[in-house]
Structures are given as C-alpha cells and as structure tokens.
Amino acid sequence: MTFAYRCPQCGTSYQISAELMLCPSCSRQQRPHRPLAGILETVLQPDGRDTQRYREMSPAALDPLELLPVGRQHFPAIPVGNTPLWQPERLRALYKKPHLYLKDDTANPTGSFKDRASFLVAAFARKYGLERVVVASTGNAASSMAGVGAAAGLEVVIFVPRNAPRAKLVQSLQCGAQVVAVDGSYDQASALSFDFVKSHGGLCRNTGYNPLTIEGKKTAALEIYRDLGGVPDYVFVPVGDGVILSGIYKGFEDLVTLGMAERVPTLIACQARGSDAISRAFTEGEFTDPRTPGTIADSISVGVPAAGVYAVRCLSRNNGRCVTVSDAEITAAQHSLAAGSGLFAEPAAAAAMAGFTSVADTLPRESRIVLLITGSGLKDIDAAAKGVEMPV
Ligand SMILES: *Cc1c(COP(=O)(O)O)cnc(C)c1O
Ligand SMILES: [Zn+2]
C-alpha cells in the first residue's frame, strides 16, 4: 500500500512530505475567522494484491496500523488505541437500546482520544528525523503530545491558553514538555505556535492543519469495525474543531474504498449549545461570523472550528446529523454515564452521552449505537464537581 495527500477541494494530489500541511493553492483562499481552507486528506493507494487481500479479510483480522501512512517501525512503544468497546448493561436497559456500546478512549495512555493523532504525528516526526513537535491546544492535544512525545523521545513545545484545566497543564509539564501559557484565547495560542514554528522550526501538530491529525484519528473507526465485526448504525461524536468527526468518517470511508464495508455509519455530531459553529453551518449551509464560545466542556469550546468545512462535508455526504446540548445537559449526562456504567468522562466526552439521551427515543431499538467517550473525567475535576454534592 502506498499513500499520498489529496486536496478534496481542487482534487490535486501531492506527495506526502514533512513541509506540506495545507493545499498550497486552496489555502490562499483563506478568509479571516473562517475554518481552514485547503485541508489535505490522506488517500490510500492499494495495488491489485492489497485490493484482493482486504476484500477477503474478515473484520477481526484488520490491523489498523497497516492503514496508516507511516511504517510500523517508527511508532513509539506507548500503547495508544485498541481501547475497549464494551456493552454497558445498565444503560442498555435504561434506554431500551440492547445494542448500545461505549468506545472508551479515556483508556488511552494520556487519558484522551487525542493520543491517536499524537501517535501518528510522533511516528511521522521520527520517520523524517524531526526532533521537535509544536502544538497549540485547549489542553488535551497538548498533554497528549507531551506524553506520546515523551515516549518517542521528541522535544514538545506547547502553547495553551493559561485558563486551561490545571490537570492538563500539570500533565504536560510532568511529561517534560515546554509549556507556554498564553494570556489569551486558543486562537491566539494557535497564532503564536505558527510564529514559533516559522522562527524555530519543528513539526506543527495543530489540529486540522496537520493532515495527520485527521488520519491518526481514523483508527478508532477501524477498531470499532474490527471489534463489532461490521459497521454500526450510529456513532455519537463530541465535536469542537471537527477533526475527530472527520477522522471517524475517514476511517469508515477507507473500509468502503477497500471493499471491506458497504457504507459509512450515520455520524451524529454532538456540540455544546455555546459552541455550535459546525451545527449552525450544517443547517445554514455556510460558516458565518464566529461567536465567542462558552461552555463547561473546554475540549469542544471552539469559535472557529479548524476542520469545519471538512466536517460539514462528511456529515452531508452520509445523512449525518447534529445535536446541540446545554451545559446543564452535559453535566447531567456526565453523572448519568458515570453512575450508570462506571465510566467517568470529562464534560466534552459527556456531550456524546447527552446527545444520545436527547435523541435516543427517535432511534430504532435494534440499531447498533456507539458512543465515543473521548476523555477522562479526572482531567477536569472542577467541572465534574458541579454535577455532584460534595460531602460536608
Ligand atoms: C478534542 C476533543 C474533542 C473534540 O474533537 P474535535 O476534533 O475538536 O472536534 C472531544 N472530546 C475531547 C475529550 C477532546 O479532547
Ligand atoms: Zn486544493
């Protein structure tokens, strides 16, 4: 199998390289305060033998690493992915959905889904002999890159808003990253990280901007397919920048390309009502001027979603849907998920549960439903404390 980058906007193919991030021609159409223009996707180029092998392969035999554009030998030893997909019996009974599953990505080494992208970026950096990775983040991408980078022996430089949850900052520092606390928003942290890469060099891991962030996140879809023995009917995905959603779509789409699956599941994008840019663009048909985001779910609090255009395209292509939930619903879902299954999720991850509870009645009883639980509740104890009564 060989791999290339392709721009879905203009259709141009490019050879994969460490310098190339956005489509050089389409990114020139970038407008201020709008999602990234010219996001590249990774395309699989199977030869005749690959095509036959995958068509005949049983789901259980699928090895997600084989479908990534960096060879196995470059990945660090840290065990990212292959997270549990399990059957929450009490939630199944409560919501009368006997085929409900939790994909527990809090079980990743640094406690969030972001490890999947960091893992591929770290492998890529090692393949190309780059020693430094730079990332701007609201918290999880930073602490993830710090942890996975530590395993890979990379120098990691992080730009985070200084009001990011403390646990994520401390985790990044513990993992030996150089942390720059930005007195400003995520957008400003992002601008600083680009300046830093320009002046000091390094591989930029900014979400959406680096095509490997979408590609790395597809492994969750491949694992769901492998562990279910097929494609589910619905996947609930918490959405901020839209990169996880795009990655999940891409994973299932690859399976269709390889002849292993016949369809992509219906993806349900779950957003906080105070940070609903993708949901609004999906309804209105375009991205308009950003609103200042405000939600308890810091990991999905995004004014201008980096992969917004790409994510909306994924949703439109496959009858995807958007659900928005209030902070009160997120806090309640965080508690009902933990108390009903034992899985303690951070607010952003609980948004998937909140989205599910708000539309559960409309889904057929026999459908196979997966909730993507993207981050651990231990990452933001202050937010979680709002959903319980502390003992005196
Ligand atoms: C980043 C993140 C998300 C959202 O992913 P996007 O790619 O920004 O849409 C959801 N949950 C958690 C825990 C995250 O860290
Ligand atoms: Zn292009």
mmCIF file of C-alpha atoms and ligand atoms in Angstrom:
data_model
loop_
_atom_site.group_PDB
_atom_site.id
_atom_site.type_symbol
_atom_site.label_atom_id
_atom_site.label_comp_id
_atom_site.label_asym_id
_atom_site.label_seq_id
_atom_site.Cartn_x
_atom_site.Cartn_y
_atom_site.Cartn_z
ATOM 1 C CA MET A 1 0.000 0.000 0.000
ATOM 2 C CA THR A 2 1.215 3.474 -0.826
ATOM 3 C CA PHE A 3 -0.184 6.787 0.373
ATOM 4 C CA ALA A 4 -0.494 10.350 -0.909
ATOM 5 C CA TYR A 5 -2.127 13.601 0.112
ATOM 6 C CA ARG A 6 -5.047 14.940 -1.848
ATOM 7 C CA CYS A 7 -6.947 18.188 -1.663
ATOM 8 C CA PRO A 8 -10.689 17.400 -1.643
ATOM 9 C CA GLN A 9 -11.406 20.976 -2.759
ATOM 10 C CA CYS A 10 -9.401 21.091 -6.031
ATOM 11 C CA GLY A 11 -8.592 17.410 -6.417
ATOM 12 C CA THR A 12 -4.806 17.869 -6.702
ATOM 13 C CA SER A 13 -2.657 15.018 -5.364
ATOM 14 C CA TYR A 14 0.615 15.653 -3.547
ATOM 15 C CA GLN A 15 3.453 13.520 -2.373
ATOM 16 C CA ILE A 16 3.488 13.293 1.432
ATOM 17 C CA SER A 17 6.247 15.428 2.931
ATOM 18 C CA ALA A 18 7.115 16.987 6.261
ATOM 19 C CA GLU A 19 6.733 20.533 4.920
ATOM 20 C CA LEU A 20 3.337 20.148 3.292
ATOM 21 C CA MET A 21 0.348 20.908 5.524
ATOM 22 C CA LEU A 22 -2.418 22.678 3.559
ATOM 23 C CA CYS A 23 -3.110 22.658 -0.182
ATOM 24 C CA PRO A 24 -0.807 25.431 -1.446
ATOM 25 C CA SER A 25 -3.376 26.817 -3.871
ATOM 26 C CA CYS A 26 -6.648 26.403 -1.933
ATOM 27 C CA SER A 27 -5.163 27.717 1.319
ATOM 28 C CA ARG A 28 -4.680 31.046 -0.457
ATOM 29 C CA GLN A 29 -8.462 31.451 -0.336
ATOM 30 C CA GLN A 30 -8.314 31.507 3.456
ATOM 31 C CA ARG A 31 -10.550 34.187 4.922
ATOM 32 C CA PRO A 32 -10.073 35.534 8.443
ATOM 33 C CA HIS A 33 -12.262 33.990 11.157
ATOM 34 C CA ARG A 34 -13.272 31.044 8.979
ATOM 35 C CA PRO A 35 -12.367 27.334 9.131
ATOM 36 C CA LEU A 36 -9.125 26.285 7.450
ATOM 37 C CA ALA A 37 -9.184 26.316 3.664
ATOM 38 C CA GLY A 38 -7.274 23.599 1.829
ATOM 39 C CA ILE A 39 -7.146 20.833 4.453
ATOM 40 C CA LEU A 40 -5.490 17.836 2.838
ATOM 41 C CA GLU A 41 -6.641 14.266 3.208
ATOM 42 C CA THR A 42 -4.544 11.139 3.042
ATOM 43 C CA VAL A 43 -5.506 8.735 0.294
ATOM 44 C CA LEU A 44 -4.860 5.023 0.264
ATOM 45 C CA GLN A 45 -3.455 3.666 -2.968
ATOM 46 C CA PRO A 46 -3.914 -0.094 -2.824
ATOM 47 C CA ASP A 47 -2.288 -2.220 -5.520
ATOM 48 C CA GLY A 48 -4.005 -5.270 -7.013
ATOM 49 C CA ARG A 49 -2.790 -7.574 -4.272
ATOM 50 C CA ASP A 50 -3.919 -5.240 -1.482
ATOM 51 C CA THR A 51 -7.349 -4.914 -3.056
ATOM 52 C CA GLN A 52 -7.852 -8.644 -3.122
ATOM 53 C CA ARG A 53 -6.423 -9.201 0.344
ATOM 54 C CA TYR A 54 -8.660 -6.609 2.017
ATOM 55 C CA ARG A 55 -11.777 -7.645 0.164
ATOM 56 C CA GLU A 56 -11.384 -11.174 1.509
ATOM 57 C CA MET A 57 -10.250 -10.188 5.007
ATOM 58 C CA SER A 58 -12.526 -10.821 7.978
ATOM 59 C CA PRO A 59 -13.110 -7.776 10.215
ATOM 60 C CA ALA A 60 -11.283 -9.447 13.112
ATOM 61 C CA ALA A 61 -8.092 -9.707 11.048
ATOM 62 C CA LEU A 62 -7.880 -5.974 10.352
ATOM 63 C CA ASP A 63 -4.747 -4.285 11.703
ATOM 64 C CA PRO A 64 -5.391 -0.510 11.897
ATOM 65 C CA LEU A 65 -1.647 0.323 11.828
ATOM 66 C CA GLU A 66 -1.399 -1.148 8.330
ATOM 67 C CA LEU A 67 -3.710 1.555 7.010
ATOM 68 C CA LEU A 68 -1.623 4.450 8.332
ATOM 69 C CA PRO A 69 0.864 6.278 6.090
ATOM 70 C CA VAL A 70 3.906 5.661 8.327
ATOM 71 C CA GLY A 71 5.616 2.305 8.772
ATOM 72 C CA ARG A 72 5.145 0.324 11.964
ATOM 73 C CA GLN A 73 8.831 0.613 12.946
ATOM 74 C CA HIS A 74 8.552 4.372 13.510
ATOM 75 C CA PHE A 75 5.774 4.271 16.135
ATOM 76 C CA PRO A 76 6.814 4.757 19.765
ATOM 77 C CA ALA A 77 6.248 1.865 22.177
ATOM 78 C CA ILE A 78 3.451 3.586 24.109
ATOM 79 C CA PRO A 79 0.195 1.583 23.674
ATOM 80 C CA VAL A 80 -2.158 4.068 22.002
ATOM 81 C CA GLY A 81 -5.552 2.913 20.734
ATOM 82 C CA ASN A 82 -7.076 -0.540 20.879
ATOM 83 C CA THR A 83 -9.314 0.888 23.558
ATOM 84 C CA PRO A 84 -12.227 -1.133 24.939
ATOM 85 C CA LEU A 85 -15.537 -1.255 23.067
ATOM 86 C CA TRP A 86 -17.923 -2.544 25.656
ATOM 87 C CA GLN A 87 -21.546 -3.172 26.460
ATOM 88 C CA PRO A 88 -22.961 -1.069 29.297
ATOM 89 C CA GLU A 89 -25.731 -3.396 30.503
ATOM 90 C CA ARG A 90 -27.488 -0.924 32.773
ATOM 91 C CA LEU A 91 -27.531 1.883 30.179
ATOM 92 C CA ARG A 92 -28.792 -0.598 27.610
ATOM 93 C CA ALA A 93 -31.712 -1.463 29.853
ATOM 94 C CA LEU A 94 -32.378 2.120 30.907
ATOM 95 C CA TYR A 95 -32.529 3.481 27.347
ATOM 96 C CA LYS A 96 -34.012 0.303 25.843
ATOM 97 C CA LYS A 97 -31.174 0.012 23.370
ATOM 98 C CA PRO A 98 -29.885 -3.561 23.577
ATOM 99 C CA HIS A 99 -27.059 -2.865 21.134
ATOM 100 C CA LEU A 100 -25.530 0.200 22.763
ATOM 101 C CA TYR A 101 -21.725 0.314 23.070
ATOM 102 C CA LEU A 102 -19.196 2.587 24.709
ATOM 103 C CA LYS A 103 -15.891 3.155 22.924
ATOM 104 C CA ASP A 104 -13.742 4.065 25.903
ATOM 105 C CA ASP A 105 -10.964 6.321 24.680
ATOM 106 C CA THR A 106 -10.291 7.556 28.193
ATOM 107 C CA ALA A 107 -8.236 4.339 28.338
ATOM 108 C CA ASN A 108 -5.566 5.853 26.096
ATOM 109 C CA PRO A 109 -2.200 6.439 27.807
ATOM 110 C CA THR A 110 -2.750 10.166 28.436
ATOM 111 C CA GLY A 111 -6.478 9.797 29.015
ATOM 112 C CA SER A 112 -7.882 11.152 25.769
ATOM 113 C CA PHE A 113 -8.701 10.381 22.158
ATOM 114 C CA LYS A 114 -6.031 12.901 21.090
ATOM 115 C CA ASP A 115 -3.365 10.223 21.587
ATOM 116 C CA ARG A 116 -4.379 8.702 18.269
ATOM 117 C CA ALA A 117 -3.272 11.804 16.362
ATOM 118 C CA SER A 118 -0.187 12.355 18.533
ATOM 119 C CA PHE A 119 0.862 8.753 17.923
ATOM 120 C CA LEU A 120 0.872 9.157 14.129
ATOM 121 C CA VAL A 121 2.499 12.606 14.297
ATOM 122 C CA ALA A 122 5.251 11.242 16.590
ATOM 123 C CA ALA A 123 5.893 8.343 14.207
ATOM 124 C CA PHE A 124 5.988 10.757 11.269
ATOM 125 C CA ALA A 125 8.473 13.039 13.065
ATOM 126 C CA ARG A 126 10.736 10.061 13.747
ATOM 127 C CA LYS A 127 10.489 8.854 10.169
ATOM 128 C CA TYR A 128 11.615 12.252 8.872
ATOM 129 C CA GLY A 129 14.212 12.801 11.595
ATOM 130 C CA LEU A 130 12.434 15.829 13.091
ATOM 131 C CA GLU A 131 13.217 16.293 16.766
ATOM 132 C CA ARG A 132 10.677 18.912 17.750
ATOM 133 C CA VAL A 133 6.881 18.933 17.652
ATOM 134 C CA VAL A 134 4.924 22.129 18.298
ATOM 135 C CA VAL A 135 1.241 22.305 19.171
ATOM 136 C CA ALA A 136 -1.374 24.825 20.231
ATOM 137 C CA SER A 137 -4.229 23.300 22.149
ATOM 138 C CA THR A 138 -7.046 23.844 24.606
ATOM 139 C CA GLY A 139 -5.436 21.131 26.745
ATOM 140 C CA ASN A 140 -5.844 17.531 25.645
ATOM 141 C CA ALA A 141 -3.878 17.713 22.381
ATOM 142 C CA ALA A 142 -1.103 19.337 24.410
ATOM 143 C CA SER A 143 -0.961 16.806 27.228
ATOM 144 C CA SER A 144 -1.340 14.023 24.673
ATOM 145 C CA MET A 145 1.532 15.253 22.515
ATOM 146 C CA ALA A 146 3.596 15.712 25.670
ATOM 147 C CA GLY A 147 3.021 12.112 26.745
ATOM 148 C CA VAL A 148 3.353 10.414 23.388
ATOM 149 C CA GLY A 149 6.294 12.711 22.552
ATOM 150 C CA ALA A 150 7.997 11.676 25.787
ATOM 151 C CA ALA A 151 7.625 8.024 24.798
ATOM 152 C CA ALA A 152 9.101 8.824 21.393
ATOM 153 C CA GLY A 153 11.965 10.960 22.691
ATOM 154 C CA LEU A 154 10.762 14.144 20.981
ATOM 155 C CA GLU A 155 11.045 17.707 22.173
ATOM 156 C CA VAL A 156 7.490 19.008 22.607
ATOM 157 C CA VAL A 157 6.591 22.704 22.703
ATOM 158 C CA ILE A 158 3.070 23.605 23.706
ATOM 159 C CA PHE A 159 1.008 26.777 23.526
ATOM 160 C CA VAL A 160 -2.105 26.690 25.732
ATOM 161 C CA PRO A 161 -4.488 29.348 27.000
ATOM 162 C CA ARG A 162 -3.496 29.922 30.612
ATOM 163 C CA ASN A 163 -7.017 29.135 31.819
ATOM 164 C CA ALA A 164 -6.839 25.549 30.505
ATOM 165 C CA PRO A 165 -7.793 22.964 33.151
ATOM 166 C CA ARG A 166 -4.936 22.604 35.630
ATOM 167 C CA ALA A 167 -4.687 18.829 35.327
ATOM 168 C CA LYS A 168 -3.921 19.107 31.609
ATOM 169 C CA LEU A 169 -1.186 21.690 32.219
ATOM 170 C CA VAL A 170 0.381 19.706 35.035
ATOM 171 C CA GLN A 171 0.212 16.515 32.977
ATOM 172 C CA SER A 172 2.044 18.254 30.097
ATOM 173 C CA LEU A 173 4.739 19.549 32.444
ATOM 174 C CA GLN A 174 5.135 16.154 34.109
ATOM 175 C CA CYS A 175 5.739 14.654 30.676
ATOM 176 C CA GLY A 176 8.594 17.082 30.134
ATOM 177 C CA ALA A 177 7.033 19.411 27.580
ATOM 178 C CA GLN A 178 7.953 23.054 27.280
ATOM 179 C CA VAL A 179 4.701 24.814 28.098
ATOM 180 C CA VAL A 180 3.909 28.382 27.088
ATOM 181 C CA ALA A 181 0.816 29.626 28.917
ATOM 182 C CA VAL A 182 -0.819 32.181 26.654
ATOM 183 C CA ASP A 183 -2.623 35.120 28.166
ATOM 184 C CA GLY A 184 -5.362 34.889 25.578
ATOM 185 C CA SER A 185 -7.639 32.574 23.657
ATOM 186 C CA TYR A 186 -6.941 29.310 21.857
ATOM 187 C CA ASP A 187 -6.923 31.249 18.578
ATOM 188 C CA GLN A 188 -4.127 33.456 19.916
ATOM 189 C CA ALA A 189 -2.200 30.417 21.194
ATOM 190 C CA SER A 190 -2.553 28.976 17.728
ATOM 191 C CA ALA A 191 -1.160 32.107 16.057
ATOM 192 C CA LEU A 192 1.828 32.071 18.423
ATOM 193 C CA SER A 193 2.546 28.423 17.666
ATOM 194 C CA PHE A 194 2.691 29.162 13.924
ATOM 195 C CA ASP A 195 5.110 32.044 14.570
ATOM 196 C CA PHE A 196 7.242 29.766 16.699
ATOM 197 C CA VAL A 197 7.445 27.065 14.002
ATOM 198 C CA LYS A 198 8.410 29.719 11.469
ATOM 199 C CA SER A 199 11.213 31.109 13.584
ATOM 200 C CA HIS A 200 12.458 27.980 15.408
ATOM 201 C CA GLY A 201 11.407 25.078 13.193
ATOM 202 C CA GLY A 202 9.685 21.840 14.159
ATOM 203 C CA LEU A 203 6.717 19.785 13.072
ATOM 204 C CA CYS A 204 3.392 21.505 13.707
ATOM 205 C CA ARG A 205 0.703 19.251 15.196
ATOM 206 C CA ASN A 206 -2.102 21.812 15.190
ATOM 207 C CA THR A 207 -5.397 20.022 14.825
ATOM 208 C CA GLY A 208 -6.871 20.020 11.313
ATOM 209 C CA TYR A 209 -3.890 21.933 9.932
ATOM 210 C CA ASN A 210 -1.607 18.899 10.034
ATOM 211 C CA PRO A 211 -3.341 16.308 7.783
ATOM 212 C CA LEU A 212 -2.077 13.516 10.023
ATOM 213 C CA THR A 213 -4.357 14.667 12.828
ATOM 214 C CA ILE A 214 -7.405 13.567 10.832
ATOM 215 C CA GLU A 215 -5.681 10.452 9.553
ATOM 216 C CA GLY A 216 -4.438 9.379 13.001
ATOM 217 C CA LYS A 217 -7.919 9.640 14.461
ATOM 218 C CA LYS A 218 -9.425 7.236 11.952
ATOM 219 C CA THR A 219 -8.042 4.260 13.872
ATOM 220 C CA ALA A 220 -10.993 4.454 16.278
ATOM 221 C CA ALA A 221 -13.368 3.743 13.378
ATOM 222 C CA LEU A 222 -11.224 0.831 12.233
ATOM 223 C CA GLU A 223 -11.224 -0.636 15.743
ATOM 224 C CA ILE A 224 -14.998 -0.249 16.097
ATOM 225 C CA TYR A 225 -15.449 -2.113 12.803
ATOM 226 C CA ARG A 226 -12.961 -4.802 13.825
ATOM 227 C CA ASP A 227 -14.446 -5.325 17.291
ATOM 228 C CA LEU A 228 -18.112 -5.208 16.215
ATOM 229 C CA GLY A 229 -17.474 -7.396 13.218
ATOM 230 C CA GLY A 230 -19.015 -4.751 10.954
ATOM 231 C CA VAL A 231 -20.254 -1.197 10.665
ATOM 232 C CA PRO A 232 -22.574 0.172 13.402
ATOM 233 C CA ASP A 233 -25.691 2.191 12.577
ATOM 234 C CA TYR A 234 -24.933 5.296 14.633
ATOM 235 C CA VAL A 235 -21.809 6.799 16.127
ATOM 236 C CA PHE A 236 -22.172 9.743 18.545
ATOM 237 C CA VAL A 237 -19.141 12.012 18.363
ATOM 238 C CA PRO A 238 -18.432 15.072 20.529
ATOM 239 C CA VAL A 239 -17.413 17.897 18.203
ATOM 240 C CA GLY A 240 -15.360 21.085 18.591
ATOM 241 C CA ASP A 241 -12.880 21.592 15.732
ATOM 242 C CA GLY A 242 -14.460 18.665 13.882
ATOM 243 C CA VAL A 243 -11.237 16.696 13.474
ATOM 244 C CA ILE A 244 -12.364 13.636 15.421
ATOM 245 C CA LEU A 245 -15.590 13.553 13.416
ATOM 246 C CA SER A 246 -13.626 13.860 10.161
ATOM 247 C CA GLY A 247 -11.228 11.119 11.257
ATOM 248 C CA ILE A 248 -14.047 8.737 12.168
ATOM 249 C CA TYR A 249 -15.669 9.376 8.799
ATOM 250 C CA LYS A 250 -12.362 8.839 7.008
ATOM 251 C CA GLY A 251 -11.793 5.505 8.769
ATOM 252 C CA PHE A 252 -15.119 4.091 7.671
ATOM 253 C CA GLU A 253 -14.694 5.573 4.209
ATOM 254 C CA ASP A 254 -11.343 3.772 3.864
ATOM 255 C CA LEU A 255 -13.110 0.497 4.672
ATOM 256 C CA VAL A 256 -15.599 1.205 1.895
ATOM 257 C CA THR A 257 -12.738 2.029 -0.506
ATOM 258 C CA LEU A 258 -11.071 -1.278 0.361
ATOM 259 C CA GLY A 259 -14.281 -3.214 -0.210
ATOM 260 C CA MET A 260 -14.490 -4.286 3.435
ATOM 261 C CA ALA A 261 -17.644 -2.312 4.240
ATOM 262 C CA GLU A 262 -20.620 -1.175 2.210
ATOM 263 C CA ARG A 263 -21.457 2.031 3.997
ATOM 264 C CA VAL A 264 -20.355 4.636 6.485
ATOM 265 C CA PRO A 265 -22.479 4.752 9.662
ATOM 266 C CA THR A 266 -24.666 7.731 10.447
ATOM 267 C CA LEU A 267 -22.471 10.095 12.402
ATOM 268 C CA ILE A 268 -24.161 12.284 14.979
ATOM 269 C CA ALA A 269 -22.146 15.373 15.823
ATOM 270 C CA CYS A 270 -22.758 16.417 19.421
ATOM 271 C CA GLN A 271 -21.954 20.037 20.229
ATOM 272 C CA ALA A 272 -22.371 22.281 23.227
ATOM 273 C CA ARG A 273 -25.033 24.895 22.617
ATOM 274 C CA GLY A 274 -22.480 27.587 23.494
ATOM 275 C CA SER A 275 -20.023 26.286 20.896
ATOM 276 C CA ASP A 276 -22.092 25.117 17.972
ATOM 277 C CA ALA A 277 -20.385 26.532 14.868
ATOM 278 C CA ILE A 278 -20.411 23.263 12.928
ATOM 279 C CA SER A 279 -24.018 22.580 13.774
ATOM 280 C CA ARG A 280 -25.051 26.050 12.603
ATOM 281 C CA ALA A 281 -23.063 25.783 9.394
ATOM 282 C CA PHE A 282 -24.604 22.379 8.737
ATOM 283 C CA THR A 283 -28.079 23.891 8.976
ATOM 284 C CA GLU A 284 -27.350 27.242 7.320
ATOM 285 C CA GLY A 285 -25.094 25.921 4.577
ATOM 286 C CA GLU A 286 -22.096 28.120 5.377
ATOM 287 C CA PHE A 287 -19.861 29.382 8.139
ATOM 288 C CA THR A 288 -20.736 32.898 9.242
ATOM 289 C CA ASP A 289 -19.001 35.264 11.660
ATOM 290 C CA PRO A 290 -17.818 33.358 14.723
ATOM 291 C CA ARG A 291 -19.388 33.703 18.138
ATOM 292 C CA THR A 292 -17.289 33.664 21.274
ATOM 293 C CA PRO A 293 -17.636 30.109 22.553
ATOM 294 C CA GLY A 294 -18.789 29.447 26.087
ATOM 295 C CA THR A 295 -19.269 26.001 27.583
ATOM 296 C CA ILE A 296 -18.227 23.914 30.553
ATOM 297 C CA ALA A 297 -16.863 21.386 28.023
ATOM 298 C CA ASP A 298 -13.478 23.051 27.424
ATOM 299 C CA SER A 299 -12.301 20.452 24.902
ATOM 300 C CA ILE A 300 -15.102 21.305 22.492
ATOM 301 C CA SER A 301 -15.125 25.034 23.135
ATOM 302 C CA VAL A 302 -14.188 26.447 19.735
ATOM 303 C CA GLY A 303 -15.167 29.661 17.971
ATOM 304 C CA VAL A 304 -13.733 28.888 14.543
ATOM 305 C CA PRO A 305 -13.580 25.122 14.018
ATOM 306 C CA ALA A 306 -10.351 24.263 12.165
ATOM 307 C CA ALA A 307 -11.847 21.328 10.255
ATOM 308 C CA GLY A 308 -15.293 22.891 9.992
ATOM 309 C CA VAL A 309 -15.658 22.742 6.223
ATOM 310 C CA TYR A 310 -14.253 19.235 6.067
ATOM 311 C CA ALA A 311 -16.523 18.018 8.897
ATOM 312 C CA VAL A 312 -19.678 19.512 7.389
ATOM 313 C CA ARG A 313 -18.832 17.817 4.105
ATOM 314 C CA CYS A 314 -18.525 14.462 5.929
ATOM 315 C CA LEU A 315 -21.905 14.980 7.599
ATOM 316 C CA SER A 316 -23.676 15.950 4.377
ATOM 317 C CA ARG A 317 -22.297 13.016 2.442
ATOM 318 C CA ASN A 318 -23.802 10.450 4.747
ATOM 319 C CA ASN A 319 -27.030 11.738 6.251
ATOM 320 C CA GLY A 320 -25.124 12.846 9.297
ATOM 321 C CA ARG A 321 -26.901 14.823 11.978
ATOM 322 C CA CYS A 322 -26.073 17.476 14.538
ATOM 323 C CA VAL A 323 -27.372 17.631 18.077
ATOM 324 C CA THR A 324 -26.688 20.522 20.426
ATOM 325 C CA VAL A 325 -26.872 20.163 24.188
ATOM 326 C CA SER A 326 -26.829 22.664 27.031
ATOM 327 C CA ASP A 327 -24.182 22.737 29.745
ATOM 328 C CA ALA A 328 -26.820 21.515 32.204
ATOM 329 C CA GLU A 329 -27.482 18.512 29.957
ATOM 330 C CA ILE A 330 -23.749 17.844 29.673
ATOM 331 C CA THR A 331 -23.289 17.951 33.439
ATOM 332 C CA ALA A 332 -26.287 15.667 33.942
ATOM 333 C CA ALA A 333 -25.033 13.255 31.254
ATOM 334 C CA GLN A 334 -21.579 13.169 32.829
ATOM 335 C CA HIS A 335 -23.175 11.959 36.037
ATOM 336 C CA SER A 336 -25.641 9.555 34.448
ATOM 337 C CA LEU A 337 -22.876 7.980 32.346
ATOM 338 C CA ALA A 338 -20.620 7.532 35.384
ATOM 339 C CA ALA A 339 -23.383 6.340 37.702
ATOM 340 C CA GLY A 340 -24.945 4.123 35.042
ATOM 341 C CA SER A 341 -21.801 2.498 33.703
ATOM 342 C CA GLY A 342 -18.775 3.351 35.834
ATOM 343 C CA LEU A 343 -17.140 5.335 33.076
ATOM 344 C CA PHE A 344 -16.105 8.782 34.337
ATOM 345 C CA ALA A 345 -15.792 11.115 31.354
ATOM 346 C CA GLU A 346 -14.796 14.757 31.016
ATOM 347 C CA PRO A 347 -17.583 17.179 30.008
ATOM 348 C CA ALA A 348 -16.684 17.184 26.290
ATOM 349 C CA ALA A 349 -16.929 13.400 26.196
ATOM 350 C CA ALA A 350 -20.175 13.517 28.165
ATOM 351 C CA ALA A 351 -21.593 15.647 25.336
ATOM 352 C CA ALA A 352 -21.810 12.421 23.293
ATOM 353 C CA MET A 353 -23.868 10.867 26.072
ATOM 354 C CA ALA A 354 -26.015 13.998 26.326
ATOM 355 C CA GLY A 355 -26.588 13.939 22.560
ATOM 356 C CA PHE A 356 -27.542 10.297 22.743
ATOM 357 C CA THR A 357 -30.005 10.781 25.613
ATOM 358 C CA SER A 358 -31.681 13.658 23.810
ATOM 359 C CA VAL A 359 -32.399 11.657 20.630
ATOM 360 C CA ALA A 360 -32.460 8.064 21.957
ATOM 361 C CA ASP A 361 -36.242 7.822 21.582
ATOM 362 C CA THR A 362 -36.028 8.510 17.862
ATOM 363 C CA LEU A 363 -33.571 5.678 17.119
ATOM 364 C CA PRO A 364 -34.765 2.172 16.244
ATOM 365 C CA ARG A 365 -34.468 -0.205 19.189
ATOM 366 C CA GLU A 366 -32.396 -2.762 17.302
ATOM 367 C CA SER A 367 -29.830 -0.307 15.937
ATOM 368 C CA ARG A 368 -26.182 -0.675 16.839
ATOM 369 C CA ILE A 369 -25.114 2.524 18.555
ATOM 370 C CA VAL A 370 -21.625 3.565 19.622
ATOM 371 C CA LEU A 371 -20.883 6.469 21.962
ATOM 372 C CA LEU A 372 -17.379 7.805 21.563
ATOM 373 C CA ILE A 373 -16.122 8.648 25.040
ATOM 374 C CA THR A 374 -13.153 10.836 24.258
ATOM 375 C CA GLY A 375 -11.590 11.972 27.533
ATOM 376 C CA SER A 376 -11.317 11.107 31.213
ATOM 377 C CA GLY A 377 -13.267 12.916 33.923
ATOM 378 C CA LEU A 378 -10.103 13.112 36.011
ATOM 379 C CA LYS A 379 -8.771 15.708 33.594
ATOM 380 C CA ASP A 380 -11.138 18.370 34.864
ATOM 381 C CA ILE A 381 -12.274 17.741 38.414
ATOM 382 C CA ASP A 382 -13.570 21.264 38.947
ATOM 383 C CA ALA A 383 -16.070 20.873 36.118
ATOM 384 C CA ALA A 384 -17.125 17.442 37.371
ATOM 385 C CA ALA A 385 -17.639 18.730 40.897
ATOM 386 C CA LYS A 386 -20.517 20.850 39.592
ATOM 387 C CA GLY A 387 -22.558 17.720 38.930
ATOM 388 C CA VAL A 388 -22.387 16.286 42.456
ATOM 389 C CA GLU A 389 -22.920 17.445 46.016
ATOM 390 C CA MET A 390 -19.714 17.449 47.978
ATOM 391 C CA PRO A 391 -19.989 15.957 51.469
ATOM 392 C CA VAL A 392 -19.583 18.323 54.394
HETATM 393 C C1 LIG B 1 -10.549 17.435 21.210
HETATM 394 C C2 LIG B 1 -11.633 16.749 21.918
HETATM 395 C C3 LIG B 1 -12.914 16.618 21.377
HETATM 396 C C4 LIG B 1 -13.339 17.234 20.062
HETATM 397 O O1 LIG B 1 -12.532 16.945 18.981
HETATM 398 P P1 LIG B 1 -12.516 17.953 17.724
HETATM 399 O O2 LIG B 1 -11.621 17.328 16.764
HETATM 400 O O3 LIG B 1 -12.008 19.252 18.261
HETATM 401 O O4 LIG B 1 -13.913 18.087 17.254
HETATM 402 C C5 LIG B 1 -13.853 15.917 22.092
HETATM 403 N N1 LIG B 1 -13.577 15.394 23.289
HETATM 404 C C6 LIG B 1 -12.356 15.502 23.846
HETATM 405 C C7 LIG B 1 -12.136 14.914 25.192
HETATM 406 C C8 LIG B 1 -11.342 16.183 23.189
HETATM 407 O O5 LIG B 1 -10.160 16.319 23.782
HETATM 408 ZN ZN ZN B 2 -6.622 22.409 -3.294
#
